mmCIF file of C-alpha atoms and ligand atoms in Angstrom:
data_model
loop_
_atom_site.group_PDB
_atom_site.id
_atom_site.type_symbol
_atom_site.label_atom_id
_atom_site.label_comp_id
_atom_site.label_asym_id
_atom_site.label_seq_id
_atom_site.Cartn_x
_atom_site.Cartn_y
_atom_site.Cartn_z
ATOM 1 C CA MET C 203 28.033 40.806 -52.193
ATOM 2 C CA ALA C 204 31.174 39.358 -50.621
ATOM 3 C CA GLU C 205 33.593 37.543 -52.878
ATOM 4 C CA ILE C 206 32.381 34.059 -53.739
ATOM 5 C CA TYR C 207 34.925 31.330 -54.319
ATOM 6 C CA ARG C 208 32.632 28.429 -55.092
ATOM 7 C CA PRO C 209 31.116 28.394 -58.587
ATOM 8 C CA THR C 210 27.713 27.150 -57.375
ATOM 9 C CA LYS C 211 25.063 29.866 -57.794
ATOM 10 C CA ALA C 212 21.434 30.665 -58.513
ATOM 11 C CA GLU C 213 20.803 33.360 -61.100
ATOM 12 C CA VAL C 214 17.409 35.011 -61.258
ATOM 13 C CA ASP C 215 16.192 36.643 -64.467
ATOM 14 C CA LEU C 216 13.886 39.439 -63.335
ATOM 15 C CA ASP C 217 12.808 40.184 -66.913
ATOM 16 C CA ALA C 218 11.384 36.656 -67.115
ATOM 17 C CA ILE C 219 9.356 37.411 -63.979
ATOM 18 C CA ALA C 220 8.083 40.648 -65.547
ATOM 19 C CA ARG C 221 7.037 38.768 -68.703
ATOM 20 C CA ASN C 222 5.291 36.057 -66.680
ATOM 21 C CA LEU C 223 3.473 38.723 -64.672
ATOM 22 C CA ARG C 224 2.136 40.365 -67.843
ATOM 23 C CA MET C 225 1.102 36.972 -69.216
ATOM 24 C CA ILE C 226 -0.788 36.098 -66.017
ATOM 25 C CA ARG C 227 -2.562 39.467 -66.028
ATOM 26 C CA ARG C 228 -3.648 38.953 -69.652
ATOM 27 C CA SER C 229 -4.884 35.405 -68.958
ATOM 28 C CA ALA C 230 -6.803 36.611 -65.920
ATOM 29 C CA GLY C 231 -8.641 39.265 -67.929
ATOM 30 C CA ASP C 232 -6.614 42.294 -66.849
ATOM 31 C CA PRO C 233 -7.329 42.536 -63.109
ATOM 32 C CA MET C 234 -4.966 44.125 -60.595
ATOM 33 C CA VAL C 235 -2.067 41.853 -59.672
ATOM 34 C CA ILE C 236 -0.939 41.203 -56.127
ATOM 35 C CA ALA C 237 2.596 39.850 -56.465
ATOM 36 C CA VAL C 238 3.152 37.082 -53.927
ATOM 37 C CA VAL C 239 6.726 37.274 -52.667
ATOM 38 C CA LYS C 240 6.493 35.123 -49.537
ATOM 39 C CA ALA C 241 9.307 32.725 -48.627
ATOM 40 C CA ASN C 242 11.938 35.072 -50.042
ATOM 41 C CA GLY C 243 10.037 35.314 -53.305
ATOM 42 C CA TYR C 244 9.792 31.506 -53.574
ATOM 43 C CA GLY C 245 13.576 31.497 -53.165
ATOM 44 C CA HIS C 246 14.120 34.103 -55.905
ATOM 45 C CA GLY C 247 14.816 37.131 -53.675
ATOM 46 C CA ALA C 248 11.796 38.902 -52.176
ATOM 47 C CA ALA C 249 12.902 42.532 -52.366
ATOM 48 C CA GLU C 250 14.282 42.319 -55.903
ATOM 49 C CA VAL C 251 11.220 40.486 -57.210
ATOM 50 C CA ALA C 252 8.936 42.923 -55.392
ATOM 51 C CA GLN C 253 10.678 45.928 -56.956
ATOM 52 C CA LYS C 254 10.577 44.399 -60.431
ATOM 53 C CA THR C 255 6.914 43.428 -60.255
ATOM 54 C CA LEU C 256 5.949 46.900 -58.998
ATOM 55 C CA GLU C 257 7.838 48.454 -61.910
ATOM 56 C CA ASN C 258 5.895 46.153 -64.215
ATOM 57 C CA GLY C 259 2.419 46.935 -63.044
ATOM 58 C CA ALA C 260 1.811 44.907 -59.874
ATOM 59 C CA GLU C 261 -0.477 46.980 -57.635
ATOM 60 C CA MET C 262 0.285 45.279 -54.332
ATOM 61 C CA LEU C 263 2.573 42.760 -52.660
ATOM 62 C CA ALA C 264 1.632 39.810 -50.480
ATOM 63 C CA VAL C 265 3.707 37.837 -48.006
ATOM 64 C CA ALA C 266 2.949 35.071 -45.519
ATOM 65 C CA THR C 267 4.417 36.469 -42.305
ATOM 66 C CA PRO C 268 4.848 39.805 -40.481
ATOM 67 C CA ASP C 269 8.621 39.457 -40.645
ATOM 68 C CA GLU C 270 8.535 39.092 -44.413
ATOM 69 C CA ALA C 271 6.567 42.347 -44.628
ATOM 70 C CA LEU C 272 9.058 44.176 -42.401
ATOM 71 C CA HIS C 273 11.913 42.799 -44.489
ATOM 72 C CA LEU C 274 10.412 44.425 -47.591
ATOM 73 C CA ARG C 275 9.958 47.734 -45.740
ATOM 74 C CA SER C 276 13.578 47.658 -44.545
ATOM 75 C CA ALA C 277 14.598 47.061 -48.171
ATOM 76 C CA GLY C 278 12.937 50.395 -48.994
ATOM 77 C CA ILE C 279 9.755 49.060 -50.621
ATOM 78 C CA ASP C 280 6.879 51.408 -49.885
ATOM 79 C CA ALA C 281 4.082 49.711 -51.861
ATOM 80 C CA ASP C 282 1.046 48.187 -50.154
ATOM 81 C CA ILE C 283 1.900 44.858 -48.527
ATOM 82 C CA LEU C 284 -0.682 42.325 -47.357
ATOM 83 C CA VAL C 285 0.302 39.730 -44.761
ATOM 84 C CA MET C 286 -1.890 36.800 -45.845
ATOM 85 C CA GLY C 287 -1.114 34.598 -42.859
ATOM 86 C CA ALA C 288 -2.086 35.024 -39.239
ATOM 87 C CA SER C 289 -0.315 37.955 -37.590
ATOM 88 C CA PRO C 290 -0.290 38.063 -33.788
ATOM 89 C CA VAL C 291 -2.128 41.036 -32.319
ATOM 90 C CA SER C 292 1.218 42.101 -30.838
ATOM 91 C CA PHE C 293 2.351 42.917 -34.403
ATOM 92 C CA ILE C 294 -0.375 45.516 -34.942
ATOM 93 C CA PRO C 295 1.655 48.537 -33.688
ATOM 94 C CA ALA C 296 4.465 47.636 -36.105
ATOM 95 C CA ALA C 297 1.891 47.151 -38.874
ATOM 96 C CA GLN C 298 0.469 50.627 -38.132
ATOM 97 C CA LYS C 299 3.913 52.206 -38.119
ATOM 98 C CA ASN C 300 4.851 50.518 -41.413
ATOM 99 C CA GLY C 301 1.494 50.756 -43.170
ATOM 100 C CA ILE C 302 1.205 46.991 -43.492
ATOM 101 C CA ILE C 303 -2.170 45.407 -44.258
ATOM 102 C CA LEU C 304 -3.184 42.532 -41.988
ATOM 103 C CA THR C 305 -5.507 39.617 -42.520
ATOM 104 C CA ALA C 306 -8.531 39.449 -40.222
ATOM 105 C CA TYR C 307 -8.919 35.700 -40.070
ATOM 106 C CA SER C 308 -11.173 34.813 -37.122
ATOM 107 C CA ILE C 309 -13.790 36.374 -34.879
ATOM 108 C CA GLU C 310 -11.437 35.890 -31.902
ATOM 109 C CA TRP C 311 -8.624 37.728 -33.647
ATOM 110 C CA ILE C 312 -10.928 40.582 -34.619
ATOM 111 C CA GLN C 313 -12.172 40.884 -31.019
ATOM 112 C CA GLN C 314 -8.639 40.937 -29.635
ATOM 113 C CA ALA C 315 -7.430 43.367 -32.290
ATOM 114 C CA ALA C 316 -10.366 45.691 -31.507
ATOM 115 C CA ALA C 317 -8.609 46.675 -28.260
ATOM 116 C CA VAL C 318 -5.689 48.281 -30.116
ATOM 117 C CA SER C 319 -5.628 52.063 -30.259
ATOM 118 C CA GLY C 320 -5.258 53.880 -33.548
ATOM 119 C CA GLU C 321 -6.355 52.694 -36.970
ATOM 120 C CA PHE C 322 -4.900 49.860 -38.997
ATOM 121 C CA ARG C 323 -5.632 48.321 -42.373
ATOM 122 C CA VAL C 324 -7.163 44.854 -42.845
ATOM 123 C CA HIS C 325 -8.469 42.487 -45.474
ATOM 124 C CA LEU C 326 -11.049 39.958 -44.265
ATOM 125 C CA LYS C 327 -10.228 36.326 -45.067
ATOM 126 C CA VAL C 328 -13.151 33.983 -45.693
ATOM 127 C CA ASP C 329 -12.640 30.221 -45.485
ATOM 128 C CA THR C 330 -14.846 28.884 -48.255
ATOM 129 C CA GLY C 331 -13.345 25.393 -48.347
ATOM 130 C CA MET C 332 -9.595 25.489 -47.817
ATOM 131 C CA GLY C 333 -10.011 24.837 -44.080
ATOM 132 C CA ARG C 334 -6.875 26.788 -43.178
ATOM 133 C CA ILE C 335 -7.520 30.297 -41.828
ATOM 134 C CA GLY C 336 -10.431 32.647 -42.325
ATOM 135 C CA ILE C 337 -13.883 33.186 -40.893
ATOM 136 C CA GLN C 338 -16.602 30.738 -41.885
ATOM 137 C CA PRO C 339 -19.175 32.163 -44.331
ATOM 138 C CA ALA C 340 -21.795 31.951 -41.546
ATOM 139 C CA GLU C 341 -19.663 34.328 -39.476
ATOM 140 C CA ALA C 342 -19.454 36.954 -42.218
ATOM 141 C CA GLU C 343 -22.153 39.279 -40.887
ATOM 142 C CA GLU C 344 -20.694 39.285 -37.389
ATOM 143 C CA ALA C 345 -17.171 39.853 -38.708
ATOM 144 C CA LEU C 346 -18.247 42.632 -41.047
ATOM 145 C CA ALA C 347 -20.146 44.376 -38.241
ATOM 146 C CA LEU C 348 -17.119 44.220 -35.933
ATOM 147 C CA LEU C 349 -14.841 45.478 -38.683
ATOM 148 C CA GLN C 350 -17.021 48.562 -39.293
ATOM 149 C CA ARG C 351 -15.800 50.010 -36.029
ATOM 150 C CA THR C 352 -12.463 51.460 -34.998
ATOM 151 C CA PRO C 353 -9.631 50.587 -35.034
ATOM 152 C CA PHE C 354 -10.222 48.695 -38.281
ATOM 153 C CA ARG C 355 -9.916 50.092 -41.755
ATOM 154 C CA LEU C 356 -11.443 47.279 -43.811
ATOM 155 C CA GLU C 357 -10.056 47.595 -47.347
ATOM 156 C CA GLY C 358 -10.436 44.154 -48.865
ATOM 157 C CA ILE C 359 -11.950 40.701 -48.667
ATOM 158 C CA PHE C 360 -10.520 37.447 -49.979
ATOM 159 C CA THR C 361 -10.635 33.698 -50.053
ATOM 160 C CA HIS C 362 -8.251 30.980 -51.223
ATOM 161 C CA PHE C 363 -8.948 28.027 -53.512
ATOM 162 C CA ALA C 364 -7.944 24.483 -52.574
ATOM 163 C CA THR C 365 -8.352 22.867 -55.996
ATOM 164 C CA ALA C 366 -7.923 25.581 -58.633
ATOM 165 C CA ASP C 367 -5.064 23.588 -60.191
ATOM 166 C CA THR C 368 -7.059 20.427 -60.927
ATOM 167 C CA ALA C 369 -9.496 19.507 -63.687
ATOM 168 C CA ASP C 370 -13.190 20.252 -63.261
ATOM 169 C CA SER C 371 -13.373 20.534 -59.488
ATOM 170 C CA PRO C 372 -16.775 20.645 -57.746
ATOM 171 C CA LEU C 373 -15.062 22.088 -54.654
ATOM 172 C CA PHE C 374 -13.731 24.985 -56.733
ATOM 173 C CA ARG C 375 -17.263 25.820 -57.910
ATOM 174 C CA GLU C 376 -18.569 25.462 -54.369
ATOM 175 C CA GLN C 377 -15.918 27.861 -53.046
ATOM 176 C CA VAL C 378 -16.780 30.430 -55.719
ATOM 177 C CA ALA C 379 -20.480 30.174 -54.857
ATOM 178 C CA LYS C 380 -19.869 30.548 -51.110
ATOM 179 C CA PHE C 381 -17.574 33.523 -51.658
ATOM 180 C CA LYS C 382 -20.124 35.243 -53.883
ATOM 181 C CA GLU C 383 -22.780 34.760 -51.184
ATOM 182 C CA VAL C 384 -20.527 36.504 -48.666
ATOM 183 C CA LEU C 385 -19.820 39.317 -51.136
ATOM 184 C CA LYS C 386 -23.551 40.123 -51.218
ATOM 185 C CA LYS C 387 -23.222 41.187 -47.568
ATOM 186 C CA THR C 388 -20.319 43.573 -48.039
ATOM 187 C CA GLY C 389 -20.642 47.151 -49.126
ATOM 188 C CA ASP C 390 -18.953 48.565 -52.199
ATOM 189 C CA GLY C 391 -15.375 49.713 -52.252
ATOM 190 C CA LEU C 392 -13.663 46.611 -50.923
ATOM 191 C CA MET C 393 -10.851 45.094 -52.960
ATOM 192 C CA VAL C 394 -12.063 41.570 -53.744
ATOM 193 C CA HIS C 395 -9.552 38.828 -54.553
ATOM 194 C CA ALA C 396 -9.554 35.049 -54.673
ATOM 195 C CA SER C 397 -7.347 33.622 -57.405
ATOM 196 C CA ASN C 398 -3.894 32.113 -57.006
ATOM 197 C CA SER C 399 -1.776 31.409 -60.103
ATOM 198 C CA ALA C 400 -3.786 28.383 -61.219
ATOM 199 C CA ALA C 401 -7.121 30.193 -60.965
ATOM 200 C CA ALA C 402 -5.712 33.333 -62.615
ATOM 201 C CA LEU C 403 -4.490 31.245 -65.562
ATOM 202 C CA LEU C 404 -7.506 28.942 -65.943
ATOM 203 C CA HIS C 405 -10.487 30.800 -64.470
ATOM 204 C CA PRO C 406 -10.523 34.468 -65.510
ATOM 205 C CA GLU C 407 -14.233 34.510 -64.619
ATOM 206 C CA VAL C 408 -13.300 34.634 -60.914
ATOM 207 C CA SER C 409 -10.528 37.232 -61.100
ATOM 208 C CA PHE C 410 -12.704 39.814 -59.262
ATOM 209 C CA ASP C 411 -10.640 42.980 -58.609
ATOM 210 C CA ALA C 412 -7.249 41.350 -58.199
ATOM 211 C CA VAL C 413 -5.395 38.041 -58.482
ATOM 212 C CA ARG C 414 -2.650 36.862 -56.139
ATOM 213 C CA ALA C 415 0.072 35.541 -58.399
ATOM 214 C CA GLY C 416 2.879 33.444 -56.956
ATOM 215 C CA ILE C 417 4.363 30.358 -58.549
ATOM 216 C CA ALA C 418 3.504 31.194 -62.173
ATOM 217 C CA MET C 419 5.237 34.570 -61.865
ATOM 218 C CA TYR C 420 8.438 32.641 -61.240
ATOM 219 C CA GLY C 421 7.845 30.657 -64.424
ATOM 220 C CA ILE C 422 6.853 27.415 -62.731
ATOM 221 C CA ASN C 423 3.596 25.577 -63.425
ATOM 222 C CA PRO C 424 1.252 25.159 -60.445
ATOM 223 C CA SER C 425 0.446 21.601 -61.541
ATOM 224 C CA GLY C 426 0.690 19.169 -64.423
ATOM 225 C CA TYR C 427 -2.960 19.875 -65.182
ATOM 226 C CA VAL C 428 -2.363 23.618 -65.535
ATOM 227 C CA GLU C 429 0.600 22.860 -67.788
ATOM 228 C CA SER C 430 -1.460 20.480 -69.936
ATOM 229 C CA GLU C 431 -4.157 23.140 -70.350
ATOM 230 C CA LEU C 432 -1.778 25.997 -71.007
ATOM 231 C CA GLY C 433 1.211 24.579 -72.818
ATOM 232 C CA SER C 434 4.411 26.223 -71.683
ATOM 233 C CA PRO C 435 4.070 29.992 -71.947
ATOM 234 C CA LEU C 436 5.794 30.491 -68.592
ATOM 235 C CA GLN C 437 9.460 31.266 -68.518
ATOM 236 C CA PRO C 438 11.449 29.850 -65.584
ATOM 237 C CA ALA C 439 13.319 32.688 -63.889
ATOM 238 C CA LEU C 440 15.857 30.726 -61.869
ATOM 239 C CA THR C 441 18.981 29.012 -63.142
ATOM 240 C CA LEU C 442 20.965 26.829 -60.753
ATOM 241 C CA SER C 443 24.464 26.166 -61.970
ATOM 242 C CA THR C 444 27.954 25.240 -60.953
ATOM 243 C CA GLU C 445 31.119 23.880 -62.573
ATOM 244 C CA VAL C 446 32.535 20.386 -62.856
ATOM 245 C CA ILE C 447 35.493 20.868 -60.527
ATOM 246 C CA HIS C 448 37.150 17.474 -60.838
ATOM 247 C CA VAL C 449 37.242 14.952 -63.684
ATOM 248 C CA LYS C 450 38.722 11.466 -63.677
ATOM 249 C CA LYS C 451 38.540 8.175 -65.529
ATOM 250 C CA LEU C 452 37.622 5.215 -63.355
ATOM 251 C CA PRO C 453 38.019 1.590 -64.426
ATOM 252 C CA ALA C 454 35.013 -0.736 -64.616
ATOM 253 C CA GLY C 455 33.697 -1.805 -61.218
ATOM 254 C CA SER C 456 34.871 1.309 -59.330
ATOM 255 C CA PRO C 457 32.668 2.480 -56.432
ATOM 256 C CA VAL C 458 31.367 6.057 -56.387
ATOM 257 C CA SER C 459 30.294 7.897 -53.206
ATOM 258 C CA TYR C 460 28.976 6.820 -49.784
ATOM 259 C CA GLY C 461 27.707 3.290 -49.528
ATOM 260 C CA ALA C 462 29.203 2.452 -52.937
ATOM 261 C CA THR C 463 25.661 2.268 -54.301
ATOM 262 C CA TYR C 464 27.022 2.979 -57.772
ATOM 263 C CA ARG C 465 29.804 1.093 -59.501
ATOM 264 C CA THR C 466 31.093 1.976 -62.925
ATOM 265 C CA GLU C 467 29.984 -0.543 -65.538
ATOM 266 C CA GLN C 468 32.918 0.116 -67.803
ATOM 267 C CA ASP C 469 35.733 2.637 -67.948
ATOM 268 C CA GLU C 470 33.833 5.809 -67.108
ATOM 269 C CA TRP C 471 34.548 9.512 -66.882
ATOM 270 C CA ILE C 472 33.253 10.728 -63.523
ATOM 271 C CA GLY C 473 32.918 14.435 -62.766
ATOM 272 C CA THR C 474 32.458 16.025 -59.347
ATOM 273 C CA LEU C 475 30.152 19.007 -58.758
ATOM 274 C CA PRO C 476 30.524 21.258 -55.698
ATOM 275 C CA ILE C 477 26.863 21.135 -54.703
ATOM 276 C CA GLY C 478 25.074 18.780 -52.330
ATOM 277 C CA TYR C 479 22.115 18.306 -50.055
ATOM 278 C CA ALA C 480 23.166 21.182 -47.792
ATOM 279 C CA ASP C 481 22.426 23.373 -50.819
ATOM 280 C CA GLY C 482 19.012 21.765 -51.329
ATOM 281 C CA LEU C 483 20.114 19.140 -53.837
ATOM 282 C CA LEU C 484 18.298 16.431 -51.901
ATOM 283 C CA ARG C 485 19.771 12.932 -51.747
ATOM 284 C CA ALA C 486 16.616 11.635 -53.412
ATOM 285 C CA LEU C 487 17.746 13.457 -56.573
ATOM 286 C CA GLN C 488 20.335 10.721 -57.197
ATOM 287 C CA GLY C 489 19.839 9.735 -60.845
ATOM 288 C CA GLN C 490 18.600 13.203 -61.864
ATOM 289 C CA ASP C 491 20.213 14.633 -65.000
ATOM 290 C CA VAL C 492 22.450 17.692 -65.014
ATOM 291 C CA LEU C 493 23.417 19.622 -68.167
ATOM 292 C CA VAL C 494 27.073 19.607 -69.162
ATOM 293 C CA ARG C 495 28.088 20.963 -72.569
ATOM 294 C CA GLY C 496 24.404 20.981 -73.475
ATOM 295 C CA GLU C 497 23.985 17.266 -72.815
ATOM 296 C CA ARG C 498 22.109 15.468 -70.057
ATOM 297 C CA VAL C 499 24.411 13.571 -67.706
ATOM 298 C CA PRO C 500 23.121 11.651 -64.656
ATOM 299 C CA ILE C 501 24.057 12.140 -61.028
ATOM 300 C CA VAL C 502 25.562 8.798 -59.986
ATOM 301 C CA GLY C 503 26.117 7.488 -56.482
ATOM 302 C CA ARG C 504 24.783 9.133 -53.356
ATOM 303 C CA ILE C 505 24.584 12.897 -53.207
ATOM 304 C CA CYS C 506 26.863 14.133 -50.404
ATOM 305 C CA MET C 507 26.321 17.182 -48.195
ATOM 306 C CA ASP C 508 28.510 19.432 -50.353
ATOM 307 C CA GLN C 509 29.316 17.486 -53.507
ATOM 308 C CA CYS C 510 27.943 15.010 -55.977
ATOM 309 C CA MET C 511 29.217 13.035 -58.959
ATOM 310 C CA VAL C 512 28.017 12.793 -62.548
ATOM 311 C CA ARG C 513 28.795 10.265 -65.274
ATOM 312 C CA LEU C 514 30.237 12.038 -68.294
ATOM 313 C CA PRO C 515 30.138 10.693 -71.856
ATOM 314 C CA ARG C 516 33.738 11.739 -72.430
ATOM 315 C CA GLU C 517 36.621 13.628 -70.886
ATOM 316 C CA ILE C 518 35.972 17.312 -70.217
ATOM 317 C CA LYS C 519 38.057 20.030 -68.640
ATOM 318 C CA PRO C 520 37.612 20.889 -64.967
ATOM 319 C CA GLY C 521 35.821 24.246 -64.860
ATOM 320 C CA THR C 522 33.253 23.214 -67.465
ATOM 321 C CA PRO C 523 29.861 24.769 -66.548
ATOM 322 C CA ALA C 524 27.087 22.481 -65.301
ATOM 323 C CA VAL C 525 23.428 23.493 -65.115
ATOM 324 C CA LEU C 526 21.163 21.774 -62.596
ATOM 325 C CA LEU C 527 18.037 23.876 -63.223
ATOM 326 C CA GLY C 528 17.682 25.973 -66.344
ATOM 327 C CA MET C 529 18.920 25.957 -69.905
ATOM 328 C CA GLN C 530 22.167 25.005 -71.530
ATOM 329 C CA GLY C 531 22.400 24.719 -75.301
ATOM 330 C CA ASP C 532 19.033 23.389 -76.446
ATOM 331 C CA GLU C 533 18.328 21.409 -73.300
ATOM 332 C CA ARG C 534 16.362 22.593 -70.300
ATOM 333 C CA ILE C 535 15.809 21.102 -66.864
ATOM 334 C CA ARG C 536 12.766 22.525 -65.093
ATOM 335 C CA ALA C 537 11.718 22.503 -61.459
ATOM 336 C CA GLU C 538 8.784 20.370 -62.621
ATOM 337 C CA GLU C 539 11.229 17.585 -63.565
ATOM 338 C CA TRP C 540 12.844 17.570 -60.110
ATOM 339 C CA ALA C 541 9.386 17.613 -58.505
ATOM 340 C CA GLU C 542 8.300 14.589 -60.512
ATOM 341 C CA ARG C 543 11.398 12.659 -59.442
ATOM 342 C CA LEU C 544 10.883 13.649 -55.808
ATOM 343 C CA GLY C 545 7.166 12.877 -55.849
ATOM 344 C CA THR C 546 6.289 16.421 -54.848
ATOM 345 C CA ILE C 547 4.953 19.653 -56.312
ATOM 346 C CA PRO C 548 7.157 22.125 -58.204
ATOM 347 C CA TYR C 549 6.543 24.775 -55.493
ATOM 348 C CA GLU C 550 8.907 22.926 -53.184
ATOM 349 C CA ILE C 551 11.847 23.065 -55.563
ATOM 350 C CA PRO C 552 12.879 26.762 -55.457
ATOM 351 C CA CYS C 553 11.917 26.900 -51.762
ATOM 352 C CA MET C 554 14.308 24.106 -50.862
ATOM 353 C CA LEU C 555 17.424 25.761 -52.288
ATOM 354 C CA THR C 556 19.214 26.824 -49.138
ATOM 355 C CA ALA C 557 20.816 30.114 -48.137
ATOM 356 C CA ARG C 558 24.274 28.682 -48.884
ATOM 357 C CA ILE C 559 23.582 29.164 -52.581
ATOM 358 C CA PRO C 560 24.363 32.777 -53.476
ATOM 359 C CA ARG C 561 21.642 34.453 -55.530
ATOM 360 C CA PHE C 562 22.561 36.728 -58.422
ATOM 361 C CA ILE C 563 19.383 38.611 -59.165
ATOM 362 C CA ARG C 564 19.207 40.947 -62.163
HETATM 363 C C1 PLP N 895 0.883 31.395 -51.563
HETATM 364 C C2 PLP N 895 -0.441 31.975 -51.720
HETATM 365 C C3 PLP N 895 -0.858 32.478 -52.965
HETATM 366 C C4 PLP N 895 -0.053 32.308 -54.226
HETATM 367 O O1 PLP N 895 -0.304 31.009 -54.745
HETATM 368 P P1 PLP N 895 0.381 30.509 -56.100
HETATM 369 O O2 PLP N 895 -0.246 29.187 -56.317
HETATM 370 O O3 PLP N 895 1.840 30.410 -55.812
HETATM 371 O O4 PLP N 895 0.086 31.495 -57.145
HETATM 372 C C5 PLP N 895 -2.078 33.136 -53.025
HETATM 373 N N1 PLP N 895 -2.849 33.255 -51.933
HETATM 374 C C6 PLP N 895 -2.510 32.761 -50.724
HETATM 375 C C7 PLP N 895 -3.418 32.939 -49.574
HETATM 376 C C8 PLP N 895 -1.307 32.096 -50.587
HETATM 377 O O5 PLP N 895 -0.964 31.584 -49.394
#
């Protein structure tokens, strides 16, 4: 990597990902694991995470888009890769050339794809209640009949749960029942998979042949409910840190940052961090704690594009490390905490860290 002159960085602990992967597999009752590395491995580095999970027993990789699959191939990864999203038919030649598995997600797509010459690999997606992509259960026989013929090599069948991360969901049970009905119509030998992280952790009874593990592999809980059921066995893999680059004492009543929304209440030590909303530290995170010398210190005043300010309990030296996500001393700030403050789900947190933040993945 080119020289980096700003101390702001994301470090990814691949061993934590390997441990989480083993934990998920155990919880799920020892099925195959499809490591989901879409969206640059949820911001953790797709190729590096893919390599690590394959070395630690993952049987297959899954991504959302054709381009993500090609990226893994160009990084030298030769494992099976499933594109779970909709690939245009125009991608099929590249999929054939690169041995990429596509998702057959509608009768129309299957009919169009049938015109391609030469074989290619597919998994059939069944929409049992997510309402996103996939054939309807009533279309299963037609789809399966079409997929028996060339150019298709049907290798798997899957569905996706909408409510696996909530307590006692009737929809979850309904989806399982519908999927099992469809499975009665398929022959043997297909790789059957349904579970995301939440289902893998909470519902080993529906692990089938394989589970598709994403968020939990990165050490982040799919939901508060999953966390309340599980405790905290997952180990966050990403640490976001920087240094306090400027420290000053301001007298009581001094404004801090755009709009002067914060004024010091007394003489206060204010530190400046070289990270802002252009890095993914959204303005709505004003008030969020950061760790400095193992203590929680709040972001005060508006977060700027490239910088933000924190209120320090005492004078510190410029260059003192600051952790925004991760551990310092005995304190930890998790993606779940940011998500709570932002009124969103933890999934969004690693995904919103922008490309300006260099990743150190090891
Ligand atoms: C993203 C995704 C997953 C992984 O979900 P997690 O909740 O992150 O484990 C699995 N299956 C499909 C179809 C997905 O889109």
